[in-house]
PDB file of C-alpha atoms and ligand atoms in Angstrom:
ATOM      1  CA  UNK A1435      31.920  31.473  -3.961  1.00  0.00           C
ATOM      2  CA  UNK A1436      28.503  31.858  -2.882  1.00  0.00           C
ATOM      3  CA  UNK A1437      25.044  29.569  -2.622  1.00  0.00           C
ATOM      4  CA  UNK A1438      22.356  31.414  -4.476  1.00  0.00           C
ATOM      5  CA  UNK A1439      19.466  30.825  -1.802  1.00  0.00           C
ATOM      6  CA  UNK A1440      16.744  32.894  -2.517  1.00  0.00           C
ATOM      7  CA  UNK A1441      17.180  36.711  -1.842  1.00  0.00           C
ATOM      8  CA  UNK A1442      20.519  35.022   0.327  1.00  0.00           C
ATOM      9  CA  UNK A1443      24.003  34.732  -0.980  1.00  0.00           C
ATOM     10  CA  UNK A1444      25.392  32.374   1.665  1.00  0.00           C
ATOM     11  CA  UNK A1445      29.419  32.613   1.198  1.00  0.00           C
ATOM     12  CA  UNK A1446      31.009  28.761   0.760  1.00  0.00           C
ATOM     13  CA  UNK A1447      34.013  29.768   2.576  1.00  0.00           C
ATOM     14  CA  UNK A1448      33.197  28.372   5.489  1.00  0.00           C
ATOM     15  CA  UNK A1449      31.166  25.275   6.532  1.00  0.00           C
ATOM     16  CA  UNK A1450      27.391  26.178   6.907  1.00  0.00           C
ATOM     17  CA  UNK A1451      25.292  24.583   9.243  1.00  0.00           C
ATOM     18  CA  UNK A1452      22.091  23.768   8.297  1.00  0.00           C
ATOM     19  CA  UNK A1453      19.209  22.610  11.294  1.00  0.00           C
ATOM     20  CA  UNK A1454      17.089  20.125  11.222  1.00  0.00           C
ATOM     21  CA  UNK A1455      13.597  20.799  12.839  1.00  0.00           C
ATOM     22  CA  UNK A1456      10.888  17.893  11.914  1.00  0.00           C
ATOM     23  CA  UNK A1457       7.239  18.955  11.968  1.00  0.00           C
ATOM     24  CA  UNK A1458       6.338  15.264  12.622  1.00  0.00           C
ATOM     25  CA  UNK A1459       5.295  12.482  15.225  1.00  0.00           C
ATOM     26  CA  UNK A1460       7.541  10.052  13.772  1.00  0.00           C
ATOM     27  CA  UNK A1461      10.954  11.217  12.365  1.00  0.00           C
ATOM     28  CA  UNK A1462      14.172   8.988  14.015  1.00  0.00           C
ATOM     29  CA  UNK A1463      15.442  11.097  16.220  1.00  0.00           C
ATOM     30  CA  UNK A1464      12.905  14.296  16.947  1.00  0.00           C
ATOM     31  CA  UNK A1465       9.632  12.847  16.080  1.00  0.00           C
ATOM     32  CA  UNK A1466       7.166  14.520  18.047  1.00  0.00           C
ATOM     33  CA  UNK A1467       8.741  16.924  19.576  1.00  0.00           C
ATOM     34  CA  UNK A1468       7.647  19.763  17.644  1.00  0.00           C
ATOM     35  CA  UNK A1469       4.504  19.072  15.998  1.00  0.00           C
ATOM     36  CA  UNK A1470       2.660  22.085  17.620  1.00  0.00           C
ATOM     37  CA  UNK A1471       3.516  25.219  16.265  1.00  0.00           C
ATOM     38  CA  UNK A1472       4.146  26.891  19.282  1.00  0.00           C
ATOM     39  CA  UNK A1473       6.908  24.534  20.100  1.00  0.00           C
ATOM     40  CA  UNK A1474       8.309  24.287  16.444  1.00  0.00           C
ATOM     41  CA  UNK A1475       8.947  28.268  16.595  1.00  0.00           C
ATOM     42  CA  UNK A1476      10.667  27.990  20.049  1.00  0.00           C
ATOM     43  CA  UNK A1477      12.764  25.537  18.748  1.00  0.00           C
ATOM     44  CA  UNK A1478      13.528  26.957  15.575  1.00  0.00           C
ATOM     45  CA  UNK A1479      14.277  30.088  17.224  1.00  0.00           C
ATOM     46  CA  UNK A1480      16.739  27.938  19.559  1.00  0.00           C
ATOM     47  CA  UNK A1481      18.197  26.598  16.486  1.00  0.00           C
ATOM     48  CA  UNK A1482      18.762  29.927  15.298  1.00  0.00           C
ATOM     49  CA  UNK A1483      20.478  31.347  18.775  1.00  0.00           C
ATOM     50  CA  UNK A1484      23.152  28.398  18.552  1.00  0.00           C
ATOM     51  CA  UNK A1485      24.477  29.744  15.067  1.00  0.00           C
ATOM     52  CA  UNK A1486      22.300  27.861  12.471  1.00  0.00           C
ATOM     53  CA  UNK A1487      22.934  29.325   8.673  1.00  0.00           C
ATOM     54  CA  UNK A1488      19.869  27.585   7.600  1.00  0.00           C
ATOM     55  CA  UNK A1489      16.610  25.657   9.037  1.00  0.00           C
ATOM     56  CA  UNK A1490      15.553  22.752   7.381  1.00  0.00           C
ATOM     57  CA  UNK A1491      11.751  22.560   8.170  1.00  0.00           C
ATOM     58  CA  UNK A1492      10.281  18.632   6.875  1.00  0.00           C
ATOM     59  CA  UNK A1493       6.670  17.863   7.525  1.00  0.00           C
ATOM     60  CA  UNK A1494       7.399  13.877   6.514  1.00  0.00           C
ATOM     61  CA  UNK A1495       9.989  11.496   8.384  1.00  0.00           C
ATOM     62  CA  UNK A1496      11.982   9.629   5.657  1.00  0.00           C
ATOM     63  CA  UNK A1497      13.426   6.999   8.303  1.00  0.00           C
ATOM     64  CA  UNK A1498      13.422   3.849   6.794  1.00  0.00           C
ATOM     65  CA  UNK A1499       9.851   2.306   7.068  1.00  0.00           C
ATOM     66  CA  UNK A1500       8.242   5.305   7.595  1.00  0.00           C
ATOM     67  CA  UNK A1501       4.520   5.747   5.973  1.00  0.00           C
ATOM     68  CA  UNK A1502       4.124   8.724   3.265  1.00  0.00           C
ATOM     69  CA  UNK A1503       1.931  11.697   4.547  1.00  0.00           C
ATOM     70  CA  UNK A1504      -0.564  12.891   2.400  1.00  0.00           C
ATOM     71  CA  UNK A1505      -0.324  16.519   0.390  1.00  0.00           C
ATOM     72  CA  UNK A1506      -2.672  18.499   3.065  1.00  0.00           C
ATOM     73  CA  UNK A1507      -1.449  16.605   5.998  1.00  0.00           C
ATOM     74  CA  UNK A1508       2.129  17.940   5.241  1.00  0.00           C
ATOM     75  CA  UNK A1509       1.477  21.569   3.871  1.00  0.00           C
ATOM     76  CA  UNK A1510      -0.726  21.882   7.150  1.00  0.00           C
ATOM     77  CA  UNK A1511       2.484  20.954   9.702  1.00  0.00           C
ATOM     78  CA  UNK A1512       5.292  22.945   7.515  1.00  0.00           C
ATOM     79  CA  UNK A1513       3.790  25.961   5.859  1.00  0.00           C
ATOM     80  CA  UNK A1514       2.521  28.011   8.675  1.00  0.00           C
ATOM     81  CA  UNK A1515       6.349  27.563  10.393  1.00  0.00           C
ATOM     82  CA  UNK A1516       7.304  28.298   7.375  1.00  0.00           C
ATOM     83  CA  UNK A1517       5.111  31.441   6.887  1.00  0.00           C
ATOM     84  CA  UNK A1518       6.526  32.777  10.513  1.00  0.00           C
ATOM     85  CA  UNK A1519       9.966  32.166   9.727  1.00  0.00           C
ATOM     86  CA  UNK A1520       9.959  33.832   6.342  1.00  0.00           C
ATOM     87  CA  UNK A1521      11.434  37.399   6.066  1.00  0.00           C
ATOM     88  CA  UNK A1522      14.273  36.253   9.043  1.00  0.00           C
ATOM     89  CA  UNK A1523      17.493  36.868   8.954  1.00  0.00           C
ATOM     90  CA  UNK A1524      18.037  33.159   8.158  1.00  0.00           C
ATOM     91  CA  UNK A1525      16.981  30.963   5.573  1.00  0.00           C
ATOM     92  CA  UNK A1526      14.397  28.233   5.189  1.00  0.00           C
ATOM     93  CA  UNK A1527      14.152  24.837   3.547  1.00  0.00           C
ATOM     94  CA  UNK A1528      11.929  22.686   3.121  1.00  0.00           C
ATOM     95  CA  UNK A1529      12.317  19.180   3.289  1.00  0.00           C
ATOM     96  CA  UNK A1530       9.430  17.750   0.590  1.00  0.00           C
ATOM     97  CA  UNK A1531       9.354  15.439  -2.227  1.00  0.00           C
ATOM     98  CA  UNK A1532       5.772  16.948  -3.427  1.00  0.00           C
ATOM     99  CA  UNK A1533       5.726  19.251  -6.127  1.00  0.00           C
ATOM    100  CA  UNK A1534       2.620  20.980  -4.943  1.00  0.00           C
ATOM    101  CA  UNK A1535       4.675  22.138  -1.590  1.00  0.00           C
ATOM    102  CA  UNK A1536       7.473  22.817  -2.992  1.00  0.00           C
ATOM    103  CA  UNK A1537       5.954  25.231  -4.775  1.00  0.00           C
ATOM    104  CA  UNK A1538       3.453  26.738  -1.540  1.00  0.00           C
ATOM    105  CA  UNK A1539       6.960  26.583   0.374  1.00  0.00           C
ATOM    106  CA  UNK A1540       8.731  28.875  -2.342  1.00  0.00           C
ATOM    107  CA  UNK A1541       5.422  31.025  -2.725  1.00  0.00           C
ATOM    108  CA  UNK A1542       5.529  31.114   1.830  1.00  0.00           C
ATOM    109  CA  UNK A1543       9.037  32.381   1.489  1.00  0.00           C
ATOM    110  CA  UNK A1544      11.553  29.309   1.523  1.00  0.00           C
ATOM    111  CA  UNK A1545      14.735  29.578   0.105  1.00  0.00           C
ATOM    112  CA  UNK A1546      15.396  26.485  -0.424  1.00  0.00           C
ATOM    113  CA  UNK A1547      14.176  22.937  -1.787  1.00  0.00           C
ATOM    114  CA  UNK A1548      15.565  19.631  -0.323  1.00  0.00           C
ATOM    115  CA  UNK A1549      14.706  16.811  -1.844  1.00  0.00           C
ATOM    116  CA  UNK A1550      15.533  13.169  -0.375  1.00  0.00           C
ATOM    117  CA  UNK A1551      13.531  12.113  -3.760  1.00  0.00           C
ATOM    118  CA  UNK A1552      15.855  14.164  -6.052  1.00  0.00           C
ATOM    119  CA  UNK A1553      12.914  15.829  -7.667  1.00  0.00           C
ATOM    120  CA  UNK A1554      12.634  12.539  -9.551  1.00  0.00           C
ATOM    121  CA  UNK A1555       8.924  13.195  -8.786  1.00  0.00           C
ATOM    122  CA  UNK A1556       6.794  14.454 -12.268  1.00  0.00           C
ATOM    123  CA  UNK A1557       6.433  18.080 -11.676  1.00  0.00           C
ATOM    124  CA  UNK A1558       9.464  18.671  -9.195  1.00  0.00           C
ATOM    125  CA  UNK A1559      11.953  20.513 -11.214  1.00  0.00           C
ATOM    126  CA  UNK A1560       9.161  22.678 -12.958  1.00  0.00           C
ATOM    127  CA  UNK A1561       8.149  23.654  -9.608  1.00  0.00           C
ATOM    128  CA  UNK A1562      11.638  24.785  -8.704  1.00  0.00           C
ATOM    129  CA  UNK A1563      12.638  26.190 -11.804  1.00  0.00           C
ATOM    130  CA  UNK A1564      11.069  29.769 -11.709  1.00  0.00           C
ATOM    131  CA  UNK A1565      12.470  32.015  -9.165  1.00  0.00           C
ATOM    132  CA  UNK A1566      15.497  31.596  -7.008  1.00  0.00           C
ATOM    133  CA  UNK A1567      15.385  29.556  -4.704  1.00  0.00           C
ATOM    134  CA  UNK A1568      18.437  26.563  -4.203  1.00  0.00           C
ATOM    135  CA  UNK A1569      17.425  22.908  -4.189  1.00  0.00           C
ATOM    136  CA  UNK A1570      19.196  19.969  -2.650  1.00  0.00           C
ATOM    137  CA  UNK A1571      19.528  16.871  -4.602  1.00  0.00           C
ATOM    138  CA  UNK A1572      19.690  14.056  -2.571  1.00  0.00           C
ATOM    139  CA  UNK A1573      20.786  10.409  -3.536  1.00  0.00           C
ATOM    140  CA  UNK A1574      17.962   7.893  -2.924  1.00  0.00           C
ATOM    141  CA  UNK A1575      18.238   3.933  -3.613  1.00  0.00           C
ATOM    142  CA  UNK A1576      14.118   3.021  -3.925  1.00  0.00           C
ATOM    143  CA  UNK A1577      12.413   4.570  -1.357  1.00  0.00           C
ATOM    144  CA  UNK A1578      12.263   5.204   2.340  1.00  0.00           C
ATOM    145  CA  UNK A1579       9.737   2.388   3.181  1.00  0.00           C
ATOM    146  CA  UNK A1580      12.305  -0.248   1.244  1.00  0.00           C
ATOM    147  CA  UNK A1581      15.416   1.255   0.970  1.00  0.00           C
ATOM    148  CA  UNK A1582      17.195  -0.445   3.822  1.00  0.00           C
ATOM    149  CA  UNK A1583      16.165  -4.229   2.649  1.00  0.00           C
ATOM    150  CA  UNK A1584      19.262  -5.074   1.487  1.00  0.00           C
ATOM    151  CA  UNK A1585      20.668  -2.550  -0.580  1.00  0.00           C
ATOM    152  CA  UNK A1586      23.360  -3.636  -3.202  1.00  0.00           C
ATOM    153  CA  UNK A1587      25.871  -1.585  -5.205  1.00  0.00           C
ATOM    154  CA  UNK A1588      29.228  -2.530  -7.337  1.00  0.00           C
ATOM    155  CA  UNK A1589      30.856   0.564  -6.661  1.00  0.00           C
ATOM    156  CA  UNK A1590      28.460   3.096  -4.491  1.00  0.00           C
ATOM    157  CA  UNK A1591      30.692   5.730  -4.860  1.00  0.00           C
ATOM    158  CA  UNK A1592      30.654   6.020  -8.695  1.00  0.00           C
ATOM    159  CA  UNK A1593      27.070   5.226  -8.659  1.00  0.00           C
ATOM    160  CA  UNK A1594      26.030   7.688  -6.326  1.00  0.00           C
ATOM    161  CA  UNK A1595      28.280  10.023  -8.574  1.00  0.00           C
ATOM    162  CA  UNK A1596      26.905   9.477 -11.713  1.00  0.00           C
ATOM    163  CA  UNK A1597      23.408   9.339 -10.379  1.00  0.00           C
ATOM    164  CA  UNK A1598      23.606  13.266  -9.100  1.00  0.00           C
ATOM    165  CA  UNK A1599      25.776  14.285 -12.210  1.00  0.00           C
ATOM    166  CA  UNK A1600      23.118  13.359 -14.224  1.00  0.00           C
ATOM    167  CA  UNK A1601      20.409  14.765 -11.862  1.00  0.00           C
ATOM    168  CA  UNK A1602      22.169  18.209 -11.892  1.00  0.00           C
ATOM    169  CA  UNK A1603      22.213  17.801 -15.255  1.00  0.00           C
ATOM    170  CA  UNK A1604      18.271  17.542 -16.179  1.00  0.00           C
ATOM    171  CA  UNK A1605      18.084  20.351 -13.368  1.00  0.00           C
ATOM    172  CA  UNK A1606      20.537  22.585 -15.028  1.00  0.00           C
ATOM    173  CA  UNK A1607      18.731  21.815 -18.340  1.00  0.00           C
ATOM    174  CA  UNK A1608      15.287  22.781 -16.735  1.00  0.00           C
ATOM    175  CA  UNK A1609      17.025  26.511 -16.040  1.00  0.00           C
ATOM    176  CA  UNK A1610      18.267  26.110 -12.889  1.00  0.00           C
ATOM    177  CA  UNK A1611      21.434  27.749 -12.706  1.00  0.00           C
ATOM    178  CA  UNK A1612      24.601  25.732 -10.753  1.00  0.00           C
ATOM    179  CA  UNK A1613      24.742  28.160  -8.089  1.00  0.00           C
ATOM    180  CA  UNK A1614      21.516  27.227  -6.737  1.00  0.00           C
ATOM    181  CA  UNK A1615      22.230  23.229  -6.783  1.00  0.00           C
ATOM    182  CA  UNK A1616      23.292  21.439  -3.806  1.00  0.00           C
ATOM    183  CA  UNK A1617      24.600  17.857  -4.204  1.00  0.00           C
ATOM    184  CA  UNK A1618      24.026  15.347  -1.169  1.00  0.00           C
ATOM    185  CA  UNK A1619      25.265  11.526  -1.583  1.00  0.00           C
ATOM    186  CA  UNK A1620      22.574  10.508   1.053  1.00  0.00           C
ATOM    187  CA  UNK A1621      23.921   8.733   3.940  1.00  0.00           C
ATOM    188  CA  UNK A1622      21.813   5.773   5.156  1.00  0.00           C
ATOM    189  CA  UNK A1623      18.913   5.962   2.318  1.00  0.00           C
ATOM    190  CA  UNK A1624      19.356   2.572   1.042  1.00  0.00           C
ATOM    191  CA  UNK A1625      22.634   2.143   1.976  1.00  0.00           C
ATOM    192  CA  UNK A1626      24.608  -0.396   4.378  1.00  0.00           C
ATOM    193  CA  UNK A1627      27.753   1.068   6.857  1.00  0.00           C
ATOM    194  CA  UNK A1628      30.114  -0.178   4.731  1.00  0.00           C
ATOM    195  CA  UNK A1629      28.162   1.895   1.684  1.00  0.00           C
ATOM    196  CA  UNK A1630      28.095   4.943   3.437  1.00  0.00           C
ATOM    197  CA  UNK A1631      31.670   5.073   5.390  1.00  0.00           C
ATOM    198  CA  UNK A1632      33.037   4.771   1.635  1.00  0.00           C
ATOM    199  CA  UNK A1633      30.717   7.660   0.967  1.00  0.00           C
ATOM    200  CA  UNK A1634      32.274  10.011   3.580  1.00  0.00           C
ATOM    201  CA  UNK A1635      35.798   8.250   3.216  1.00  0.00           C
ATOM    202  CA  UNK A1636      35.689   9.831  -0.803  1.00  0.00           C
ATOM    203  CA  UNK A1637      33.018  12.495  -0.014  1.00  0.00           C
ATOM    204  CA  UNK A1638      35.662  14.990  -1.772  1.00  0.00           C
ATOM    205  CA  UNK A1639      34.945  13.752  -5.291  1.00  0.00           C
ATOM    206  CA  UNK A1640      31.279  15.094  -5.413  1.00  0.00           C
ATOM    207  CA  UNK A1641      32.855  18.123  -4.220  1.00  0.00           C
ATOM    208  CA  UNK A1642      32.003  20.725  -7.633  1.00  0.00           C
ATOM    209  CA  UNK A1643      29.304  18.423  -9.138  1.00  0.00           C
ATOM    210  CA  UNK A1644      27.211  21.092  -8.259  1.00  0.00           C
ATOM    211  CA  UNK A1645      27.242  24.502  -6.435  1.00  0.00           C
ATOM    212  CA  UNK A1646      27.861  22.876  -3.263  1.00  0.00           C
ATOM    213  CA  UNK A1647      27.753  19.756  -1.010  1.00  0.00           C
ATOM    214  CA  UNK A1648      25.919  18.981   1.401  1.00  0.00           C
ATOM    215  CA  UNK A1649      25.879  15.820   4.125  1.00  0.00           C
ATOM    216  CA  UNK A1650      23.458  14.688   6.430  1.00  0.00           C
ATOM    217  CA  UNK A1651      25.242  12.320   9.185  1.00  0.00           C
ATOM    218  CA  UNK A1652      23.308  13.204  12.443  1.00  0.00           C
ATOM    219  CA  UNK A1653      22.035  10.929  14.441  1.00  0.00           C
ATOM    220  CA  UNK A1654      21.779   8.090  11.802  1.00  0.00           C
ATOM    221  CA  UNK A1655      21.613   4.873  12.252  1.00  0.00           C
ATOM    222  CA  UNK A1656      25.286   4.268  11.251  1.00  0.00           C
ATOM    223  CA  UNK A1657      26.390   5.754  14.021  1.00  0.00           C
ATOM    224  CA  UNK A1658      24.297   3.653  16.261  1.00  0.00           C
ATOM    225  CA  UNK A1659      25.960   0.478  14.563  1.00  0.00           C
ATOM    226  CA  UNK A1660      29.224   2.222  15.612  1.00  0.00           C
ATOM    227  CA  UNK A1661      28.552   3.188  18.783  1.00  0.00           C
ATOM    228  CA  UNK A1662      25.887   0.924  19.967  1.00  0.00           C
ATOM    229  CA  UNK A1663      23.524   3.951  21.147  1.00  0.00           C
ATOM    230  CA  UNK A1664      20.063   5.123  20.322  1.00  0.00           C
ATOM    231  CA  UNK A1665      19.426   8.313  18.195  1.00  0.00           C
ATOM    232  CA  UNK A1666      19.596  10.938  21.789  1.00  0.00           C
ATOM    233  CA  UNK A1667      22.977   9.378  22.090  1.00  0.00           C
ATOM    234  CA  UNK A1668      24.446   9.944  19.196  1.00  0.00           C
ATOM    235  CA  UNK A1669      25.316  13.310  19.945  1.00  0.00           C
ATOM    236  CA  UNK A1670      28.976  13.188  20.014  1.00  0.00           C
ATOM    237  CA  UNK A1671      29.045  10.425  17.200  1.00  0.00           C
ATOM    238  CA  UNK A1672      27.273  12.937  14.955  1.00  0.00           C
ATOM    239  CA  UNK A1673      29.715  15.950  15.703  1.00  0.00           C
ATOM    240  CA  UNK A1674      32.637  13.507  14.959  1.00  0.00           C
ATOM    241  CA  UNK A1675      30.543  12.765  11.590  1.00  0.00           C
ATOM    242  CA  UNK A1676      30.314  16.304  11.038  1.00  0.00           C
ATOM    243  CA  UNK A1677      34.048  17.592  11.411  1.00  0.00           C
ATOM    244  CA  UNK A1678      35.104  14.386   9.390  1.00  0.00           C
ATOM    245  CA  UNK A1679      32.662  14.946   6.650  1.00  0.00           C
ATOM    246  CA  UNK A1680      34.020  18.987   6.564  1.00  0.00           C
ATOM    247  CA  UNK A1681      37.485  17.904   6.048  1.00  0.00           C
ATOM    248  CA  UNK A1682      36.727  15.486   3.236  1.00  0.00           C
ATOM    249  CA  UNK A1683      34.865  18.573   1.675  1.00  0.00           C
ATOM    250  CA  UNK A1684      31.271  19.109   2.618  1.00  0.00           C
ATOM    251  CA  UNK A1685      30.512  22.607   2.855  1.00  0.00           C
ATOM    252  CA  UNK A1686      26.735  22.487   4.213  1.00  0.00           C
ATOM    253  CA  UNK A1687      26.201  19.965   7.862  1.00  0.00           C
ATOM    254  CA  UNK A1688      22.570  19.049   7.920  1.00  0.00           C
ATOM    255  CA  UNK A1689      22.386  18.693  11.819  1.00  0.00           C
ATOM    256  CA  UNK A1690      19.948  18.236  14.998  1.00  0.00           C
ATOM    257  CA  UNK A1691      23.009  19.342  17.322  1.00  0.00           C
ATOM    258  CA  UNK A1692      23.440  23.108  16.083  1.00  0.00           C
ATOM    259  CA  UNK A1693      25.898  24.063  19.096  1.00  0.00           C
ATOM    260  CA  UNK A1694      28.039  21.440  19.272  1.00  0.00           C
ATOM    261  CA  UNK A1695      28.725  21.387  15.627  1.00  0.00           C
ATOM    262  CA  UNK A1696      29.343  24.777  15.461  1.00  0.00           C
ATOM    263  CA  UNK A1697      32.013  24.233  18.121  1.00  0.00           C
ATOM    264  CA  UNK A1698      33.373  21.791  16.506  1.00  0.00           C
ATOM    265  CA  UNK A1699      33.982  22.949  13.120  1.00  0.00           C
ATOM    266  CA  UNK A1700      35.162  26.431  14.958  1.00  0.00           C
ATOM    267  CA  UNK A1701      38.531  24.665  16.255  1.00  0.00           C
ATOM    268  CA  UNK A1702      38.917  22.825  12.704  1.00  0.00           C
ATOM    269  CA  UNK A1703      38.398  26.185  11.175  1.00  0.00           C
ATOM    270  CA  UNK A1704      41.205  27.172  13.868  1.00  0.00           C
ATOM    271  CA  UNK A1705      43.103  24.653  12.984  1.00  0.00           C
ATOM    272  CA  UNK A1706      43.554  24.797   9.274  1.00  0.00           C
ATOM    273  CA  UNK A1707      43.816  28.983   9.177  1.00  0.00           C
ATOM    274  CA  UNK A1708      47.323  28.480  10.370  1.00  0.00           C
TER     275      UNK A1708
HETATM  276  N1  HH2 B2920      18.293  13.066   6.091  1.00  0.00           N
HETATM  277  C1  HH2 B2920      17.045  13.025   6.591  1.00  0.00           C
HETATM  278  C2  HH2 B2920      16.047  13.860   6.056  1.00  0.00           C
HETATM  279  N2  HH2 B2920      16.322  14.722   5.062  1.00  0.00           N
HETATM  280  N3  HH2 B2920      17.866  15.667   3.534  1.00  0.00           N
HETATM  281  C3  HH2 B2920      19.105  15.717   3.034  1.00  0.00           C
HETATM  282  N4  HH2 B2920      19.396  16.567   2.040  1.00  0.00           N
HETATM  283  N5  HH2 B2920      20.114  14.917   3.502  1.00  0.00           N
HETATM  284  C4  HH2 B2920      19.903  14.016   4.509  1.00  0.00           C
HETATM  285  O1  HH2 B2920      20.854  13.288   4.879  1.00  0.00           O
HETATM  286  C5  HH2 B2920      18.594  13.933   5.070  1.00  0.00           C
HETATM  287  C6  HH2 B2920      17.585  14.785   4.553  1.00  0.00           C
HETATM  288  C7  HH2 B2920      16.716  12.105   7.711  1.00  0.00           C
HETATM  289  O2  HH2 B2920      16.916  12.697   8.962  1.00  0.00           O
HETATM  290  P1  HH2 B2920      15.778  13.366   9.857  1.00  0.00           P
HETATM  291  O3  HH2 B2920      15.139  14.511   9.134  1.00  0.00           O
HETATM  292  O4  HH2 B2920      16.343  13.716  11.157  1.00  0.00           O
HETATM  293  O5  HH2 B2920      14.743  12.209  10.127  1.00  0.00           O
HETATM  294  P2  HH2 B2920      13.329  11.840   9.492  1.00  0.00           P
HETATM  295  O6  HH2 B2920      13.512  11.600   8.044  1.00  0.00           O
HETATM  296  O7  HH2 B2920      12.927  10.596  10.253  1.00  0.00           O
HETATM  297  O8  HH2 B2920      12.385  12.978   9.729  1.00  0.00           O
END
């Protein structure tokens, strides 16, 4: 089985690590870091030493609170990283929930959508739909600046499930085939612990509601809750997250800690060949 990812076939048969690099001066846990160009190409190119599959480039932090960036403030941080990164041996997403960029991003040579939003946005899956590049649907309760006040569910599993079924759906319906779609339940967007331990605890049953699955653990504030430590701490936390959320059946890690992970999910891999 294989992820149709723009001019990339990236084989499912092992976990695929996707890194995180945030063109922004706010995001949780690398805000600020790489806003300058210079910097976000040395560390994308770090990213891409310690065995990423795929970059995940966002020019807006979706941390709860956080204020929306307007359309030319964002195309300016990610499309010229985005334009240099192009034509690699790896591919790129990008990490928007504006049709316009999603479109510039595809046109700069990304392979890949991600959308916290779930391209709920009018426009989004037309922008998408052409050409053939994957998209991420992410699950989203309201939006980042609210999410967290006191989100509420009777069974978050089923409705995170039926939320991206009938996402993939409309998507499939707009002409995107199923082996471009990623599925992602979402951790900590408008969710409490409890919410999103029950999400990893049963992350196997969104496992073929599209293409593939994807889960984005790292650093997050539920692992702060468990551990007590700030986002630069989480390190170990967020490789534990990663190799748990593998075995219940994710096959894409959205991570800051390429490295570690890939460690990590080496010995499972080790593990479960024998
Ligand atoms: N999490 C974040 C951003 N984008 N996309 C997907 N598909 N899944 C996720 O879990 C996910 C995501 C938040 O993390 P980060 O990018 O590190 O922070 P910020 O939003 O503050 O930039």
């Amino acid at each position: 089985m294989f992820l149709h990812c723009g001019k990339f076939q990236l084989p499912l048969d092992r976990p695929l690590v996707m890194g995180v690099l945030n063109v922004t001066p706010d995001s949780f846990s690398d805000g600020g870091k790489f806003i300058e160009l210079k910097q976000a190409l040395e560390h994308s190119r770090a990213l891409i030493a310690e065995g990423a599959d795929l970059l995940d480039i966002g020019g807006e932090s979706t941390r709860p609170g956080a204020t929306p960036v307007s359309l030319d403030e964002e195309r300016r941080r990610v499309l010229p990283v985005i334009e240099a990164l192009a034509g690699g041996a790896v591919p790129v997403s990008v990490d928007t929930r504006k049709p316009e960029l999603m479109r510039e991003a595809v046109e700069a040579g990304a392979s890949m959508v991600n959308d916290v939003y779930g391209f709920r946005a009018p426009g989004a899956y037309e922008a998408v739909s052409y050409g053939k590049a994957a998209i991420c649907i992410m699950h989203m309760r309201g939006e980042p600046r609210t999410m967290q006040h006191d989100p509420d569910y009777g069974d978050v599993v089923g409705e995170v499930y039926d939320y991206l079924a009938e996402r993939v759906r409309v998507a499939e319906n707009a002409g995107i085939a199923r082996e471009r779609i990623v599925v992602d339940p979402g951790f900590g967007f408008g969710k409490t612990l409890e919410h999103n331990l029950a999400l990893l605890r049963q992350l196997g049953k969104f496992q073929g509601l599209g293409g593939a699955l994807l889960a984005g653990l790292s650093r997050k504030t539920m692992l702060g809750k468990i551990t007590g430590r700030d986002p630069a701490g989480r390190v170990f936390a967020s490789v534990a997250a990663a190799v748990i959320a593998v075995q219940n059946g994710a096959q894409i890690v959205r991570v800051h800690d390429v490295a570690a992970t890939r460690d990590a999910l080496a010995v499972l891999r080790a593990v479960a060949q024998n």
